[in-house]
Coordinates of C-alpha atoms and ligand atoms in Angstrom, one line a residue:
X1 CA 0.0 0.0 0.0
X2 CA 2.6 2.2 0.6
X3 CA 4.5 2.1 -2.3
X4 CA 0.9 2.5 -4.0
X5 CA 0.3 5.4 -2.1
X6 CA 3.4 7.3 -2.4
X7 CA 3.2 6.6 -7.0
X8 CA -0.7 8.1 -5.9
X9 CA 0.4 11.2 -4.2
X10 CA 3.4 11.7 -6.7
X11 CA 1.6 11.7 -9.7
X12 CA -1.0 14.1 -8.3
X13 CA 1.4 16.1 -7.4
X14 CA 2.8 15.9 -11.2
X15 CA -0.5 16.4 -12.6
X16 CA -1.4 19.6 -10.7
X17 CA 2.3 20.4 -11.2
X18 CA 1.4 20.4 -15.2
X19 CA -2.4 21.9 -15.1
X20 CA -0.5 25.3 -13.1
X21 CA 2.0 25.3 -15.3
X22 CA 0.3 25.1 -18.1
X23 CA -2.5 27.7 -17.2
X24 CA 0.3 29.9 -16.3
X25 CA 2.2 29.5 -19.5
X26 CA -1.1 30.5 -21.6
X27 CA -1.8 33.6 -19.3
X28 CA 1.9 34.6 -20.2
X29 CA 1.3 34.2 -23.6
X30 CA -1.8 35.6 -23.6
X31 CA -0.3 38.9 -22.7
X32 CA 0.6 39.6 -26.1
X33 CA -2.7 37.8 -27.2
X34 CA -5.7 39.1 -28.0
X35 CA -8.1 39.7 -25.1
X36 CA -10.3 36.7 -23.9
X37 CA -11.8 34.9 -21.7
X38 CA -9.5 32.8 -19.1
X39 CA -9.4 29.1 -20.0
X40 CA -9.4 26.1 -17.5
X41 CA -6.9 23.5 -17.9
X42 CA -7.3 20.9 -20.6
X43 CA -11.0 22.3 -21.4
X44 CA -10.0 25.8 -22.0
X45 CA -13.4 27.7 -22.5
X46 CA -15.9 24.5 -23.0
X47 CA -18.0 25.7 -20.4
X48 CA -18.3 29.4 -21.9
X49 CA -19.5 27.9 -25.2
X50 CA -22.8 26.2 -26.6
X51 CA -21.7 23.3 -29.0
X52 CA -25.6 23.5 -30.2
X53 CA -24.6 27.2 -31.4
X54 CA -21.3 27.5 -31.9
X55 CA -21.8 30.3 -33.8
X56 CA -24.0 32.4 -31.4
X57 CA -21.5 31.4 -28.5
X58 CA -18.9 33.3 -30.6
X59 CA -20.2 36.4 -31.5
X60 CA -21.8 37.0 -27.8
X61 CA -18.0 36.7 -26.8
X62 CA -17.1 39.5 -29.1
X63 CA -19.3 41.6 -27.6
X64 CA -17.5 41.3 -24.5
X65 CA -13.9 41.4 -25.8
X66 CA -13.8 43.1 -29.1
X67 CA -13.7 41.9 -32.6
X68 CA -10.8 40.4 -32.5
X69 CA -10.3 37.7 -29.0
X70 CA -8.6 34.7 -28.4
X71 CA -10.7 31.7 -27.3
X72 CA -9.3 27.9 -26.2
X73 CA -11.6 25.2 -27.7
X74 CA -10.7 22.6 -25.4
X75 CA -6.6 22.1 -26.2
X76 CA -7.0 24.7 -29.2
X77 CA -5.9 28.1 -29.0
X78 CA -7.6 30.2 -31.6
X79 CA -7.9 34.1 -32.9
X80 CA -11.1 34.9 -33.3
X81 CA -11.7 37.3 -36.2
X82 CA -15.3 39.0 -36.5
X83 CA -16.7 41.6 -38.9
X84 CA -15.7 42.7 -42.2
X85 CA -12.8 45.0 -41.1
X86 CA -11.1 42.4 -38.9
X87 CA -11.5 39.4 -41.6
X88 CA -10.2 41.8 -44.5
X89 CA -7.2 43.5 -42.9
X90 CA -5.9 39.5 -41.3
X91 CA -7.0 37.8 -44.8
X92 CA -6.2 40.6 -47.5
X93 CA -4.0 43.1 -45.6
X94 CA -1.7 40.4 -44.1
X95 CA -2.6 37.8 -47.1
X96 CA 0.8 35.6 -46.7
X97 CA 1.0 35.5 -43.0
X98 CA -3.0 34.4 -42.5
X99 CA -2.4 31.7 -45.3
X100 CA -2.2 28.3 -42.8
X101 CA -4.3 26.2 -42.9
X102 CA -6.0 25.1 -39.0
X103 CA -7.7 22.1 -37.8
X104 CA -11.4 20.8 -38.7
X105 CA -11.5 17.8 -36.3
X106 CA -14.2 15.1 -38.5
X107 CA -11.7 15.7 -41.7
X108 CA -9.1 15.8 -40.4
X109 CA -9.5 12.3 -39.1
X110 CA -9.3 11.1 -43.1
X111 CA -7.5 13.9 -44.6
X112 CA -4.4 14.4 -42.2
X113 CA -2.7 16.9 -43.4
X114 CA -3.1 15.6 -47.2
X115 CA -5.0 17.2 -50.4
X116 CA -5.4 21.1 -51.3
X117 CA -7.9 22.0 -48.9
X118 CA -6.5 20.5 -45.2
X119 CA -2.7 21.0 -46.1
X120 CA 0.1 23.7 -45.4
X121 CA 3.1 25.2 -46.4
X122 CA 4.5 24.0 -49.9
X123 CA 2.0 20.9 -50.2
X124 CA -0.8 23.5 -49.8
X125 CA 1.0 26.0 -52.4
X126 CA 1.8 23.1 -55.1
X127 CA -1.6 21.4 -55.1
X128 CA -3.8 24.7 -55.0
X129 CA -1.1 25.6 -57.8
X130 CA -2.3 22.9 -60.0
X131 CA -5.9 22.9 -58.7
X132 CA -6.7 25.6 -60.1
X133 CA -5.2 25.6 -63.5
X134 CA -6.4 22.2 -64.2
X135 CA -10.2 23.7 -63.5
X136 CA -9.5 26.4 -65.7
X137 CA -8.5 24.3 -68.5
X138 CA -11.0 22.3 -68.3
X139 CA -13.2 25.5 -68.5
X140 CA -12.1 26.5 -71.7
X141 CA -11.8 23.3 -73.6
X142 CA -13.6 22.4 -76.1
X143 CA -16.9 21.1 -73.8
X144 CA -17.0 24.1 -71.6
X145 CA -17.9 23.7 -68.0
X146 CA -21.0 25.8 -68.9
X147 CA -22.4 23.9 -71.6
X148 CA -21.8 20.9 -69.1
X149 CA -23.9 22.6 -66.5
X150 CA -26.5 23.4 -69.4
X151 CA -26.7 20.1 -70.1
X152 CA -26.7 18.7 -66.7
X153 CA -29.4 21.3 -65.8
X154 CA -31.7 19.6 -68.7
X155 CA -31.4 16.1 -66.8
X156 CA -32.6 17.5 -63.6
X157 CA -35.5 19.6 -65.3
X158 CA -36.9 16.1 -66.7
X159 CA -36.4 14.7 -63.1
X160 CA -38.5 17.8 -61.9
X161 CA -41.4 17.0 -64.4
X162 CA -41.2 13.4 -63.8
X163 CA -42.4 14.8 -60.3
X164 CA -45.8 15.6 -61.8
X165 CA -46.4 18.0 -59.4
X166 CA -46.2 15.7 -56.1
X167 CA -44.3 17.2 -53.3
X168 CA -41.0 15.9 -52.9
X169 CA -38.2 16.4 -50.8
X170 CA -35.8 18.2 -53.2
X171 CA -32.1 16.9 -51.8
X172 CA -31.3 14.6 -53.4
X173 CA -32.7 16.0 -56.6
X174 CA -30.3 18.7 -56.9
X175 CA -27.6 17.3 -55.0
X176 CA -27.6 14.8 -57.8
X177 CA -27.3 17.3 -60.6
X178 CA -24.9 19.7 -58.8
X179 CA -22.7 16.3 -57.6
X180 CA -22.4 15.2 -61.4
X181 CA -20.4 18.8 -62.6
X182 CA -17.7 18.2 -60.5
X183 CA -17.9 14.3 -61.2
X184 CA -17.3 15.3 -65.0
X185 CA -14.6 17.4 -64.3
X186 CA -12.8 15.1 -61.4
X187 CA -13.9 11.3 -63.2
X188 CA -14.8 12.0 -66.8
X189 CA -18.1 11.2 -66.6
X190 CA -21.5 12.4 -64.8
X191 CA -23.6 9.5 -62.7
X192 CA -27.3 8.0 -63.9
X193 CA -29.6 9.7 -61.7
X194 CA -30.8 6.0 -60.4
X195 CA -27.4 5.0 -60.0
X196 CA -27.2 3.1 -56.9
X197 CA -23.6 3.7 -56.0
X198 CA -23.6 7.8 -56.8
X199 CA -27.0 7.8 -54.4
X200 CA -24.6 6.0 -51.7
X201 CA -21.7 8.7 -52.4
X202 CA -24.2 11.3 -52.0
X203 CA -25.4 9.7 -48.8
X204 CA -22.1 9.6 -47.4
X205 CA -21.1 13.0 -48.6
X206 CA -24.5 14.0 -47.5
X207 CA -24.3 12.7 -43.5
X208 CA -20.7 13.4 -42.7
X209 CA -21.3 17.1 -43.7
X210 CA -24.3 17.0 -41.7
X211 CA -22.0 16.0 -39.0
X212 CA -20.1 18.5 -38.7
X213 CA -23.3 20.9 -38.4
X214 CA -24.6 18.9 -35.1
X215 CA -23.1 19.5 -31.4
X216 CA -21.2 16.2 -31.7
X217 CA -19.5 17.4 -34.7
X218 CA -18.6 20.6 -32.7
X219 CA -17.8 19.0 -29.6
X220 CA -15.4 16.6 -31.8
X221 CA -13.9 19.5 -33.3
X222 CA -12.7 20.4 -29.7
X223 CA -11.8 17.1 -28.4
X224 CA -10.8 15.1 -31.3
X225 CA -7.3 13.8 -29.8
X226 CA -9.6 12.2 -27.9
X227 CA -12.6 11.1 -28.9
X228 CA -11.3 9.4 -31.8
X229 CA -10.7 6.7 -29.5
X230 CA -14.1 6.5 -27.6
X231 CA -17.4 5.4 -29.2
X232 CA -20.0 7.7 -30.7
X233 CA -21.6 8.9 -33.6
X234 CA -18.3 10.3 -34.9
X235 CA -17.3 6.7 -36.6
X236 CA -19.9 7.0 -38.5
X237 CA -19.4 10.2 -40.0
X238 CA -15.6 8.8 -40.2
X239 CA -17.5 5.2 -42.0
X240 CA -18.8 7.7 -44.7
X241 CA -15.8 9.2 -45.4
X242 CA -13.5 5.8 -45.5
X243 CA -15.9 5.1 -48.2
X244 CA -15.4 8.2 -50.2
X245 CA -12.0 7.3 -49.9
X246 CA -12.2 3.8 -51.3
X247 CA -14.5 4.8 -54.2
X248 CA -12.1 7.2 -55.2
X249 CA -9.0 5.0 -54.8
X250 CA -10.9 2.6 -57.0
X251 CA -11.1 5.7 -59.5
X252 CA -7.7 6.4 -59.5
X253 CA -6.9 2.9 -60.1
X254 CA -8.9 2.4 -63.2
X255 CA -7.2 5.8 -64.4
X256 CA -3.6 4.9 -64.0
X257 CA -4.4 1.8 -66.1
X258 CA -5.9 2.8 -69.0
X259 CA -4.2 6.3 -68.9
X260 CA -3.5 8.1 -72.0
X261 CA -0.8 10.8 -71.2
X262 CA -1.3 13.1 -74.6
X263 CA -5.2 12.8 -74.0
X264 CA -5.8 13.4 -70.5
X265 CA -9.8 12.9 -69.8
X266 CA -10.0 13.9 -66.2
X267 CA -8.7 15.9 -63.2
X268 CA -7.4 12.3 -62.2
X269 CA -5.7 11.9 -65.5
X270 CA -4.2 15.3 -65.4
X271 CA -2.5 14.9 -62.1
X272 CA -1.3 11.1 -63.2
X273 CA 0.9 13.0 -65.9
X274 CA 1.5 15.5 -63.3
X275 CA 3.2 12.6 -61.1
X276 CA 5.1 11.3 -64.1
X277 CA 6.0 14.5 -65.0
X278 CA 7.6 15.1 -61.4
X279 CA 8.9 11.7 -60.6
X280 CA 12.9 13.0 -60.5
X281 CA 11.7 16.4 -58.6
X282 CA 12.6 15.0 -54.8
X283 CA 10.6 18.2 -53.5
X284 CA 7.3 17.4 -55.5
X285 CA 3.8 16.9 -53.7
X286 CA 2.5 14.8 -56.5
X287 CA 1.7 11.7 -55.1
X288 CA -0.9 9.3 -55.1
X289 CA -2.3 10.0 -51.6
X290 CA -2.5 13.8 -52.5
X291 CA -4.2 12.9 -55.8
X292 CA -6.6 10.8 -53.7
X293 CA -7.4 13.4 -51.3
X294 CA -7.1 16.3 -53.4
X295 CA -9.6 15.1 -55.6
X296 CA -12.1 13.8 -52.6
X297 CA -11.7 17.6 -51.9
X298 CA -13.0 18.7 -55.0
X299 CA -15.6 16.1 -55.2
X300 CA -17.3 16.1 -51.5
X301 CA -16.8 20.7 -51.8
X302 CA -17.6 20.7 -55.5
X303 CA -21.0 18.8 -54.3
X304 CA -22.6 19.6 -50.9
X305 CA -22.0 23.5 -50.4
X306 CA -23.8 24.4 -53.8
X307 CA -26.7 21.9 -53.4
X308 CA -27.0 23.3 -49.4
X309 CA -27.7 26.5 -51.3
X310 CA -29.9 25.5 -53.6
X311 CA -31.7 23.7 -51.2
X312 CA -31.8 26.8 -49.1
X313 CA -32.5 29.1 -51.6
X314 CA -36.1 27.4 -52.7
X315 CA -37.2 26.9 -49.1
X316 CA -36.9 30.9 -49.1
X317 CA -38.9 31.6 -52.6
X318 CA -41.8 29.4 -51.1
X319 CA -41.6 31.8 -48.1
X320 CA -41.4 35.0 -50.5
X321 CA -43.4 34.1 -53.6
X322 CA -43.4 37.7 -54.4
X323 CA -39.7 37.4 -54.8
X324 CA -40.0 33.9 -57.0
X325 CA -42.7 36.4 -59.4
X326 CA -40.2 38.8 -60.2
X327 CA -37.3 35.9 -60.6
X328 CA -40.3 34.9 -63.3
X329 CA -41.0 38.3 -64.9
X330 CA -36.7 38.8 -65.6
X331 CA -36.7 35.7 -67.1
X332 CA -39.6 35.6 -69.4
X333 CA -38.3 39.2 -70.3
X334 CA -34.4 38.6 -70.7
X335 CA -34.0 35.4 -71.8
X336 CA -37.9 33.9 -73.1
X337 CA -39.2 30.3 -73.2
X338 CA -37.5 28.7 -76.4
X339 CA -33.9 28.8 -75.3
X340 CA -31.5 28.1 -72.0
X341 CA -30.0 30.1 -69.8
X342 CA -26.5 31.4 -70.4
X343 CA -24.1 32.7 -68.5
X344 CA -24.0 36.1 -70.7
X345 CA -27.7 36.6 -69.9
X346 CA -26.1 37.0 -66.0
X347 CA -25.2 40.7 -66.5
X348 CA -28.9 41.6 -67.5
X349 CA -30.6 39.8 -65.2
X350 CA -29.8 42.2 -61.6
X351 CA -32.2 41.1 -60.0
X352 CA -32.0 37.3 -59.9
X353 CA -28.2 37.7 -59.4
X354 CA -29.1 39.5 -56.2
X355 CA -31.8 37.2 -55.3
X356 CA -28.6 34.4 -55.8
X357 CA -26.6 36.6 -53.4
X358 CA -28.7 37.2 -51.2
X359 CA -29.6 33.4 -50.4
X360 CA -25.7 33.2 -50.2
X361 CA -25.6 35.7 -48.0
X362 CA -28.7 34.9 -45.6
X363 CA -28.0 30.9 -46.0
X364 CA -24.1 31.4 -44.4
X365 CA -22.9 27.9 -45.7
X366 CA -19.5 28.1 -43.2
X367 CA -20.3 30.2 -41.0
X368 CA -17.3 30.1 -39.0
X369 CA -15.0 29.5 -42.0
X370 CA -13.0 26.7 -42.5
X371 CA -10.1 27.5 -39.9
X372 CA -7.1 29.2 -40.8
X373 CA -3.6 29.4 -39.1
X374 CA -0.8 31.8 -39.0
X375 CA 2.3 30.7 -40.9
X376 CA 4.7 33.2 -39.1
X377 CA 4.6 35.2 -35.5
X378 CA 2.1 37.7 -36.8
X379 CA 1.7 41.4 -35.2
X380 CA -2.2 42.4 -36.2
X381 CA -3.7 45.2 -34.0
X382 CA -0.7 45.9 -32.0
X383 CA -0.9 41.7 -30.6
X384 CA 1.5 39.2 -31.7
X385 CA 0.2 36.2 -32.3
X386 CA 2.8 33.4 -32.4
X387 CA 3.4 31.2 -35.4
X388 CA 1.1 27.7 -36.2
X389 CA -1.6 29.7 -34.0
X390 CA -5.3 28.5 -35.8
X391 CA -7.4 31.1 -36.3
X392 CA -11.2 31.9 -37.0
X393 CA -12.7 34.0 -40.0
X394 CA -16.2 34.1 -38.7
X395 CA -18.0 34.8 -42.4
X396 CA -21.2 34.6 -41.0
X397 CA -20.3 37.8 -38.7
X398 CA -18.9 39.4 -42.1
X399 CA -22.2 38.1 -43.8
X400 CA -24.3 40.0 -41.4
X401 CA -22.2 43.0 -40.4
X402 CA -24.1 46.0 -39.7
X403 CA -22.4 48.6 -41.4
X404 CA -22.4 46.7 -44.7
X405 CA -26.1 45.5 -44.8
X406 CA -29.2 47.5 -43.6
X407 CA -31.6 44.5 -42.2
X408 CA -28.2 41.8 -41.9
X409 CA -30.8 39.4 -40.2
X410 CA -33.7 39.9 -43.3
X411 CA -33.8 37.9 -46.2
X412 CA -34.1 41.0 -48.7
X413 CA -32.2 41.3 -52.0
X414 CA -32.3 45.1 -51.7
X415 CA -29.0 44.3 -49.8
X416 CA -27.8 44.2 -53.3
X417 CA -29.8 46.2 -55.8
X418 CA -29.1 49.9 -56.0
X419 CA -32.3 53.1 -56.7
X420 CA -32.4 52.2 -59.8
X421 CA -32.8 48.2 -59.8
X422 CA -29.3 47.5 -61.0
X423 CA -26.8 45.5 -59.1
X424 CA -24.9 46.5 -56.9
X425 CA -21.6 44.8 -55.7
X426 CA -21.0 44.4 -51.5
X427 CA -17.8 44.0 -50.2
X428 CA -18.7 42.6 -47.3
X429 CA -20.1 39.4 -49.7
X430 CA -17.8 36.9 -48.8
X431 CA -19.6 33.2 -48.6
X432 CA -16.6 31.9 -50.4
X433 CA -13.7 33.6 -48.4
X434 CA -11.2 35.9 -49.1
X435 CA -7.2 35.6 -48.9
X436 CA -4.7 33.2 -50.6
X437 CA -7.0 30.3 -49.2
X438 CA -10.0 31.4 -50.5
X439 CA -12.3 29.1 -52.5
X440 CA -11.1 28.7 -56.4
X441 CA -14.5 26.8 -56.7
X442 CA -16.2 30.4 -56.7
X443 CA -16.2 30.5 -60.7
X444 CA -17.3 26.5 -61.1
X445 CA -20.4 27.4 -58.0
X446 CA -21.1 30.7 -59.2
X447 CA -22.4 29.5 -62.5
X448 CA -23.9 26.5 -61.6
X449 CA -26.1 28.6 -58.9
X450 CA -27.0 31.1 -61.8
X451 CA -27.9 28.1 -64.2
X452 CA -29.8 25.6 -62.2
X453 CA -31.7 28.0 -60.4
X454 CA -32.6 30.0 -63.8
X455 CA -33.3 26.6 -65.4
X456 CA -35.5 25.7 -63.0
X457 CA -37.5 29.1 -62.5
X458 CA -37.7 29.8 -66.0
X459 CA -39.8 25.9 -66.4
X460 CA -41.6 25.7 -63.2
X461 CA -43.4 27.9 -60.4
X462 CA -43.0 26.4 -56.5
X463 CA -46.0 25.3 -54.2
X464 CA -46.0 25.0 -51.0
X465 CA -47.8 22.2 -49.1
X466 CA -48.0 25.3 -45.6
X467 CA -49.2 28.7 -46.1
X468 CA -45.8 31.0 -46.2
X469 CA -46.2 32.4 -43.2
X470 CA -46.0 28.9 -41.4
X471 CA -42.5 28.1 -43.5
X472 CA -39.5 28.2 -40.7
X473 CA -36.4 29.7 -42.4
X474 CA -34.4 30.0 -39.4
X475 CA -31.7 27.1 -39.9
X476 CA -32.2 22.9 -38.3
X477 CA -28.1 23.1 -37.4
X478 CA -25.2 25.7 -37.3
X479 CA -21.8 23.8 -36.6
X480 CA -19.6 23.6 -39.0
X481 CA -21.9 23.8 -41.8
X482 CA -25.4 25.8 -42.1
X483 CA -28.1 22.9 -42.6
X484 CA -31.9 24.5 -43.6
X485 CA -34.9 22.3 -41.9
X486 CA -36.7 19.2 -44.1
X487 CA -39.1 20.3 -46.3
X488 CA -41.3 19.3 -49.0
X489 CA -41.4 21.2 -52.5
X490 CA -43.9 20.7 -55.6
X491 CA -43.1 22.1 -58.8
X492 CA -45.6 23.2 -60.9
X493 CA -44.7 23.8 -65.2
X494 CA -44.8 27.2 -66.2
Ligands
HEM501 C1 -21.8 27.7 -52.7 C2 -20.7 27.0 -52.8 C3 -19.4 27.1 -52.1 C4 -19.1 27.7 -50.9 C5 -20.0 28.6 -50.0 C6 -17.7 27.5 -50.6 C7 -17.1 28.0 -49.5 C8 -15.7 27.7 -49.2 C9 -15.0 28.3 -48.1 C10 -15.6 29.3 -47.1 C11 -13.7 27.9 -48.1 C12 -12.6 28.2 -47.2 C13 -11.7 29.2 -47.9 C14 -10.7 29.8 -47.0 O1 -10.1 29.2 -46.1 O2 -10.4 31.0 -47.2 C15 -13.7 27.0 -49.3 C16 -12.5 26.3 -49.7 C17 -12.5 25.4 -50.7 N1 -13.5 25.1 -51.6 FE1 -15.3 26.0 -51.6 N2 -17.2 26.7 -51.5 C18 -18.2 26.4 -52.5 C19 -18.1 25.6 -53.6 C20 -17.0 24.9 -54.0 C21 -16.8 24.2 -55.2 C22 -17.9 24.0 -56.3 C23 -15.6 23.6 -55.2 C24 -15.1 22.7 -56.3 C25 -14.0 22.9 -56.9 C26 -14.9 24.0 -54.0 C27 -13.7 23.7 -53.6 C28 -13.0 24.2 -52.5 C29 -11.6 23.8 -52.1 C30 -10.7 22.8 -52.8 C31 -11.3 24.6 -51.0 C32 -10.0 24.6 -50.2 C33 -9.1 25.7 -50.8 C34 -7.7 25.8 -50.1 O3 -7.6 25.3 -48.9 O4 -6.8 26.4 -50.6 N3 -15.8 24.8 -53.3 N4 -14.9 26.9 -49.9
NAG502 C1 -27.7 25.9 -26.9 O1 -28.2 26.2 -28.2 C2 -29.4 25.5 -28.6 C3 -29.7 25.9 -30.0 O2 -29.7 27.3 -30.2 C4 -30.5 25.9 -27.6 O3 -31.7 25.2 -28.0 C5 -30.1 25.5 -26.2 O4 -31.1 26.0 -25.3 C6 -28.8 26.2 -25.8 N1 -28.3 25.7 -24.6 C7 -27.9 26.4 -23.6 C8 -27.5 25.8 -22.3 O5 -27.9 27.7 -23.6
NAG503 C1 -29.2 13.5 -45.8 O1 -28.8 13.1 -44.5 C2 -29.8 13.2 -43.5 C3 -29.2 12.9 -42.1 O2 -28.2 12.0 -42.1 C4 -30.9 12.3 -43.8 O3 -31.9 12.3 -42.8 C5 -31.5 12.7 -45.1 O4 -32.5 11.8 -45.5 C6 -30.5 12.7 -46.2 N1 -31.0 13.3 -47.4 C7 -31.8 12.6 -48.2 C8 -32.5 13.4 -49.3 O5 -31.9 11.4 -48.1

């Protein structure tokens, strides 16, 4: 017992030891920190925060400590960056220094540290490198990106009349359509709509993104060292993603096989020839588990934020059908019934782009941005903040910033029309990020929100199975992610 009892008392003593340490090593820091409130060991400021409302938690913070505050998310230290000014002058202003990328605990867990979108330093700089030239070429070869969304946009129409004005719940209907640009681009070919194995993908893209939305998800994000080891509904969300994974290992393994290098059909094929190309080049990134994860990227981003959108963006015309009227006026005047949308209609058509910005603006897909991190010791406001420390572009506080919107919590595309009904351009529009991280699918998203949702409104009107003033726009989960509630659409032809 005694020997027992003295390893008891020692290692308490260690432990407290640590825990005063440490508390007193983060106050030290903190000096030169950004304000905030004082974390407890190992937990930091979990019991300040509401993992049900992240979001909420955050800004009432700010209130307290300013626009720009250091929090502790359980081990995390982060910078908390809120409103348009502080978001612009960290992301823009110190571009280079706010470039890291931080932590997003469910991803994580399959990405670590590999492909574009969760990497850093030169992995980050060579993959976004050829990221985005590869989408570009693809844009301007001979099939076009928009004639692909054209043509995608007349398979979901023909889904939409198959409805025969039943209500339907409309994910998976345009989470098909949106899924299958991005599958052109990243596999060479677009799914069958009854295709049992795309419906599974889209499930699994689906519920892990959900994830990420739910307390868990948040709670995860804090804790993940952790609770990767302990049950709960996390393995599921990490299930879904092993099996995104494997279907696009299998993807890549078909490529390399019957790969043409002077005819590359894909974004797969393209960075195949990029690997050959590199082979001698000790320093390159090109390898097959960034090619995997890269294009997982593009394929689970490229798919869920733009159908979120959509999603979102219907549930608000059945709540304002006096906004879905005028949506049908500009169309029937600008571009008629006997031919498609195109992207060069865009420019006459202000008010349905700020209709489209306006449901980007009021549906806040990442509200709390996908975390960043400083790449150097970084002096912003007169603080330092020391090098690899993660840090938070809260877009939804940008999104809804006072001085840039009149009525930030209103669903009202006046935010972007000027006097005279043309459009008019908001800084403080940022659903897609700003900075040397930002997201290079803005082009691909912007076009295919314009032409599905001009597709769709030019050929059908929406019902609602509740009167309008019953419809609940308010969101069903803010993690992560912004997730609208279930509801049922019918579509009537026009
Ligand atoms: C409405 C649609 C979309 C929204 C709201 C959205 C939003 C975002 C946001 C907020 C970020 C974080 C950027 C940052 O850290 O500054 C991001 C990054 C990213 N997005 Fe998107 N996105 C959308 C569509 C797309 C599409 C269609 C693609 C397909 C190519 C895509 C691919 C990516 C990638 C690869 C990154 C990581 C970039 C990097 O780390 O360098 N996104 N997106
Ligand atoms: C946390 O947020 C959720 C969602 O907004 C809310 O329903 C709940 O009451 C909040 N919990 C606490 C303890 O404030
Ligand atoms: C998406 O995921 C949610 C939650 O996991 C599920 O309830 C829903 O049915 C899925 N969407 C569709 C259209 O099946």
């Amino acid at each position: 017992m005694d020997l027992l009892g003295a390893m008891a008392l020692f290692l308490v003593i260690c432990l407290s030891c640590l825990m005063v340490l440490s508390t007193w090593h983060q106050m030290h820091r903190k000096s030169k920190m950004p304000p905030g409130p004082t974390p407890l060991p190992l937990i930091g400021n979990f019991l300040q925060v509401n993992t049900s409302d992240m979001y909420r938690s955050l800004m009432k913070i700010g209130e307290k400590y300013g626009s720009v505050y250091t929090i502790h998310l359980g081990p995390r230290r982060i910078v908390v960056l809120c409103g348009y000014d502080a978001v612009k002058e960290a992301l823009v202003d110190q571009g280079e220094e706010f470039s890291g990328r931080g932590e997003q605990g469910t991803f994580d867990w399959i990405f670590q540290g590999y492909g574009v979108a969760f990497s850093n330093g030169e992995r980050a700089k060579q993959l976004r490198r050829f990221s985005i030239m590869t989408l570009r070429n693809f844009g301007m070869g001979r099939r076009s990106i928009e004639e692909r969304i054209v043509e995608e946009a007349h398979f979901l129409l023909e889904s939409l009349r198959g409805t025969k004005g039943v209500p339907f719940d409309p994910t998976y209907f345009l989470s098909r359509s949106v899924s299958n640009v991005i599958s052109s681009i990243a596999f060479g070919n677009r799914f069958e709509y009854e295709d049992k194995e795309f419906l599974s993908l889209l499930s699994m893209i689906n519920e892990s993104f959900r994830f990420t939305a739910t307390a868990w998800g948040q709670l995860y994000d804090m804790f993940s060292n952790v609770m990767q080891y302990l049950p709960g509904p996390q393995h599921e969300a990490f299930k879904k993603l092993l099996g995104l994974e494997e279907f696009i290992t299998r993807k890549v393994k078909v490529n390399q096989e019957t790969l043409d290098p002077n005819s590359p059909r894909d974004f797969i094929d393209c960075f195949l020839v990029k690997m050959q190309q590199e082979k001698e080049n000790p320093n390159s990134e090109f390898s097959l588990k960034n090619l995997v994860m890269t294009t997982l990227n593009i394929f689970f981003a490229g798919t869920e934020t733009v159908s979120t959108t959509l999603r979102y963006g219907f549930l608000l015309l059945l709540k304002y059908p006096e906004i879905e009227e005028k949506v049908h006026k500009e169309i029937d005047r600008v571009i008629g019934q006997n031919r498609s949308p195109n992207m060069d209609d865009q420019t006459q058509m202000p008010y349905t782009e700020a209709v489209i910005h306006e449901i980007q603006r009021f549906s806040d897909m990442i509200p709390m941005g996908l975390a960043r991190r400083v790449t150097r010791d970084t002096q912003f406001r007169g603080y330092t903040i020391p090098k690899g420390t993660e840090v938070f572009p809260v877009l939804g506080s940008v999104l809804r910033d006072r001085k840039h919107f009149a009525r930030p919590e209103v669903f009202d595309p006046q935010h972007f029309l000027d006097a005279n009904g043309q459009f008019k351009k908001n800084e403080a529009f940022m659903p897609f990020s700003i900075g040397k991280r930002y997201c290079f699918g803005e082009r691909l998203a912007r076009m295919e929100l314009f032409l599905f949702f001009t597709s769709i409104l030019q050929n059908f009107r929406f019902k609602s199975l509740i009167p309008p003033e019953e419809i609940d726009i308010s969101p069903m989960l803010v993690g992560f992610a912004t997730i609208p509630r279930f509801y049922d659409i019918s579509v009537i032809p026009r």
